[in-house]
Tab-separated table of C-alpha atoms in Angstrom:
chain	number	residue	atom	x	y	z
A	59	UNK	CA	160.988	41.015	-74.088
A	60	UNK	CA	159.342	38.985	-71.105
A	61	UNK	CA	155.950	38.929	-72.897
A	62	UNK	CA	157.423	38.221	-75.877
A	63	UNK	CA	158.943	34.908	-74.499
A	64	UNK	CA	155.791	34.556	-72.681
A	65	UNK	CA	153.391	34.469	-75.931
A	66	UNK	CA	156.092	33.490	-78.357
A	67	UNK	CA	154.468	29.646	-78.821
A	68	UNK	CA	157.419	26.889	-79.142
A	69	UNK	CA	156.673	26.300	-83.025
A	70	UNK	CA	156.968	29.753	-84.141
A	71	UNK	CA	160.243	29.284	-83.411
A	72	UNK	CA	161.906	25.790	-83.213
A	73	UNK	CA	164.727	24.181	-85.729
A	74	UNK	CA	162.065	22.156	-88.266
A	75	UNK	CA	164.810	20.635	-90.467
A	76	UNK	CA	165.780	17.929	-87.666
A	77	UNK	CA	168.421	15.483	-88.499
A	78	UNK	CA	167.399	12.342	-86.509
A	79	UNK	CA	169.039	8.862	-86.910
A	80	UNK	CA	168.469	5.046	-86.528
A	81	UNK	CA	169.022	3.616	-83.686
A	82	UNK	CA	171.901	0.814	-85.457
A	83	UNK	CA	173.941	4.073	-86.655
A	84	UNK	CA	177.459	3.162	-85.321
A	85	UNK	CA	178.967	6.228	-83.258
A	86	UNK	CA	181.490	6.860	-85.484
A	87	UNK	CA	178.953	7.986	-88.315
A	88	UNK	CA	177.027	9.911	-85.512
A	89	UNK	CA	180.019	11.815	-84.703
A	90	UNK	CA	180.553	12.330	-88.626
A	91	UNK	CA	177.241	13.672	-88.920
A	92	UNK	CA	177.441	16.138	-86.194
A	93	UNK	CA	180.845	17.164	-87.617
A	94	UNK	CA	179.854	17.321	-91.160
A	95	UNK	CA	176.472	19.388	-90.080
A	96	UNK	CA	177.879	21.167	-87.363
A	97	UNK	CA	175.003	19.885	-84.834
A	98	UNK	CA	175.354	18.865	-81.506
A	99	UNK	CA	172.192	16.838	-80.836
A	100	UNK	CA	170.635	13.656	-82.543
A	101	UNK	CA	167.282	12.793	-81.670
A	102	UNK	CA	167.199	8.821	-82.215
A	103	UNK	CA	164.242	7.613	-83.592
A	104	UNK	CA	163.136	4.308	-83.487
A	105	UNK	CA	161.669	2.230	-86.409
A	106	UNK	CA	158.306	3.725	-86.603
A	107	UNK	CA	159.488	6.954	-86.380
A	108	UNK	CA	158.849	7.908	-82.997
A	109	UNK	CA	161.913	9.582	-80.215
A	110	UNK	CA	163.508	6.725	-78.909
A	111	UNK	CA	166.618	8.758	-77.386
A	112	UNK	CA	169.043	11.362	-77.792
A	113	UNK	CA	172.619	11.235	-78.224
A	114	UNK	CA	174.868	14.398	-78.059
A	115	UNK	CA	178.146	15.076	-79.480
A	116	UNK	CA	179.310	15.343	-75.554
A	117	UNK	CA	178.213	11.825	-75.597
A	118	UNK	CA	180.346	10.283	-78.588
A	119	UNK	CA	182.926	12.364	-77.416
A	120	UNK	CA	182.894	10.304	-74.018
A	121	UNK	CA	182.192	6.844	-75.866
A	122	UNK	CA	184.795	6.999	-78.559
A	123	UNK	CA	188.137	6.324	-77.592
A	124	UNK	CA	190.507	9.853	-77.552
A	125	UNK	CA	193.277	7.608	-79.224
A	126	UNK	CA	191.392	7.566	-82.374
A	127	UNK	CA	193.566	9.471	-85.229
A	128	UNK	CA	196.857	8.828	-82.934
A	129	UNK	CA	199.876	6.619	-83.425
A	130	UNK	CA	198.342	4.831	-80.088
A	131	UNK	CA	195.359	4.069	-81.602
A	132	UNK	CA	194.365	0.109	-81.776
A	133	UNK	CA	191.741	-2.396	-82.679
A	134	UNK	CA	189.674	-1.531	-79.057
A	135	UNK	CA	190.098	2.139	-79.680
A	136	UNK	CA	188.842	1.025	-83.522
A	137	UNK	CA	186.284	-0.564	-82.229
A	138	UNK	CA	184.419	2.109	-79.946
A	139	UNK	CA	183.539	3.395	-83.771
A	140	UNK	CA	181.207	0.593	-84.533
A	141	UNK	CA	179.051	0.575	-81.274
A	142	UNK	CA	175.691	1.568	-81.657
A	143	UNK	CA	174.074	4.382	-80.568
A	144	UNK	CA	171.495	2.439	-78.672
A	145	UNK	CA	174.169	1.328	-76.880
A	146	UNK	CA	174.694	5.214	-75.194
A	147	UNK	CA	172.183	6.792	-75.724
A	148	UNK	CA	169.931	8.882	-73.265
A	149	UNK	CA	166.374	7.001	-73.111
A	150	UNK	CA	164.702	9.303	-70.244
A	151	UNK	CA	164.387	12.240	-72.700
A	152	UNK	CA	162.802	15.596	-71.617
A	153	UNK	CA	160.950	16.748	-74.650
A	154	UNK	CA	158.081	19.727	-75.392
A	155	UNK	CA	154.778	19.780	-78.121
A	156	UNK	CA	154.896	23.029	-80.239
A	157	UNK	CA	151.895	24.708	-78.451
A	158	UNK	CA	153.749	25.407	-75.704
A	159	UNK	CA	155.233	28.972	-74.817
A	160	UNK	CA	158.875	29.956	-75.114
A	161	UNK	CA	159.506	30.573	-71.787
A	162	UNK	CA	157.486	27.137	-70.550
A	163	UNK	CA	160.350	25.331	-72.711
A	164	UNK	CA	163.155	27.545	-71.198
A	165	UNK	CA	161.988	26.327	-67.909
A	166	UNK	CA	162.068	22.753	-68.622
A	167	UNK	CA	165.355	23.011	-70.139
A	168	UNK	CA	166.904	25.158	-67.271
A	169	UNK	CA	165.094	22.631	-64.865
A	170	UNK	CA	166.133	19.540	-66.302
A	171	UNK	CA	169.726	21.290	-67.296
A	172	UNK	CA	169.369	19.719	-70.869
A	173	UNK	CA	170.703	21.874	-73.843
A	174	UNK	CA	167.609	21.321	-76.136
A	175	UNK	CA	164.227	19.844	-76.508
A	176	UNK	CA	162.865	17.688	-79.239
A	177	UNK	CA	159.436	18.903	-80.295
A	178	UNK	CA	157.495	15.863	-80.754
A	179	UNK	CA	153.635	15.822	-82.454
A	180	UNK	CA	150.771	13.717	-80.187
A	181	UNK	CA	152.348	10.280	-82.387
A	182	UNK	CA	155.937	11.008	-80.465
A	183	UNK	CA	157.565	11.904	-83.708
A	184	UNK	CA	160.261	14.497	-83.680
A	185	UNK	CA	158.613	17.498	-85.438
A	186	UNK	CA	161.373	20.081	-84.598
A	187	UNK	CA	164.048	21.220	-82.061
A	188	UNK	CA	165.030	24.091	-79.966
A	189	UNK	CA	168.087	24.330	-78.529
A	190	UNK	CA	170.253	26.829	-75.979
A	191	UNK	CA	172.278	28.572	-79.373
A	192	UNK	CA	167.992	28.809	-81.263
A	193	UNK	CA	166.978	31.179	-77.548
A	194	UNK	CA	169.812	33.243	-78.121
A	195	UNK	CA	169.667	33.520	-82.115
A	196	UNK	CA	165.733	34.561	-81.047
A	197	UNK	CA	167.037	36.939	-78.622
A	198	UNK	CA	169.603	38.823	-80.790
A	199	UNK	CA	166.418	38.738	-83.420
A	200	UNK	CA	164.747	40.614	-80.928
A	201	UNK	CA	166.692	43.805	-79.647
């Protein structure tokens, strides 16, 4: 298994059907879009294409008020919908090109404690994704 992970290349292996968004979405569509997808990371991508941040559903989760959907909720909990996600989201992203091994992007997540990488192509666009749940579906794949 070790030399698999070793000589596995990134590519052979990463999520290529990547739902990105705009950086205007509001968060209450981002957390729609996680729900209705079942995803738990949004590359953001800025108007040219190109990784501009990341937003996870950890992160709406924080931003959006918990009263939403109670009989407490209010205008400023109503409100925390329509922020953008430029507003929260993670601009320092740790990211990985395709060519590189399996177990070079394990490290960098482990090392950076991240729960995926955008795969981005020499132009910075997102060309695929990898994330913790993608190592283990590879793994089970494997045995």
């Amino acid at each position: 298994m070790k030399d698999i992970v070793r000589e596995q290349r990134l590519d052979s292996v990463m999520a290529r059907d990547v739902v990105s968004i705009d950086m205007d979405l509001t968060l209450g569509s981002a957390m729609e879009l996680c729900a209705s997808r079942r995803i738990r990371h949004l590359p953001v991508v800025d108007e040219n294409k190109c990784l501009a941040g990341m937003v996870t559903d950890r992160d709406l989760r924080y931003f959006i008020s918990p009263r939403i959907g109670t009989l407490s909720e209010n205008n400023a909990d109503r409100a925390t919908l329509s922020r953008h996600v430029h507003q929260i989201m993670t601009r320092q992203v740790i990211s990985a090109t395709g060519d590189i091994s399996l177990s070079e992007a394990a490290q960098l997540m482990l090392s950076h404690g991240v729960g995926c990488l955008p795969v981005l192509d020499g132009d910075r666009h997102v060309i695929g994704i990898i994330t913790t749940v993608d190592f283990l579906r590879f793994i089970a794949k494997s045995e």
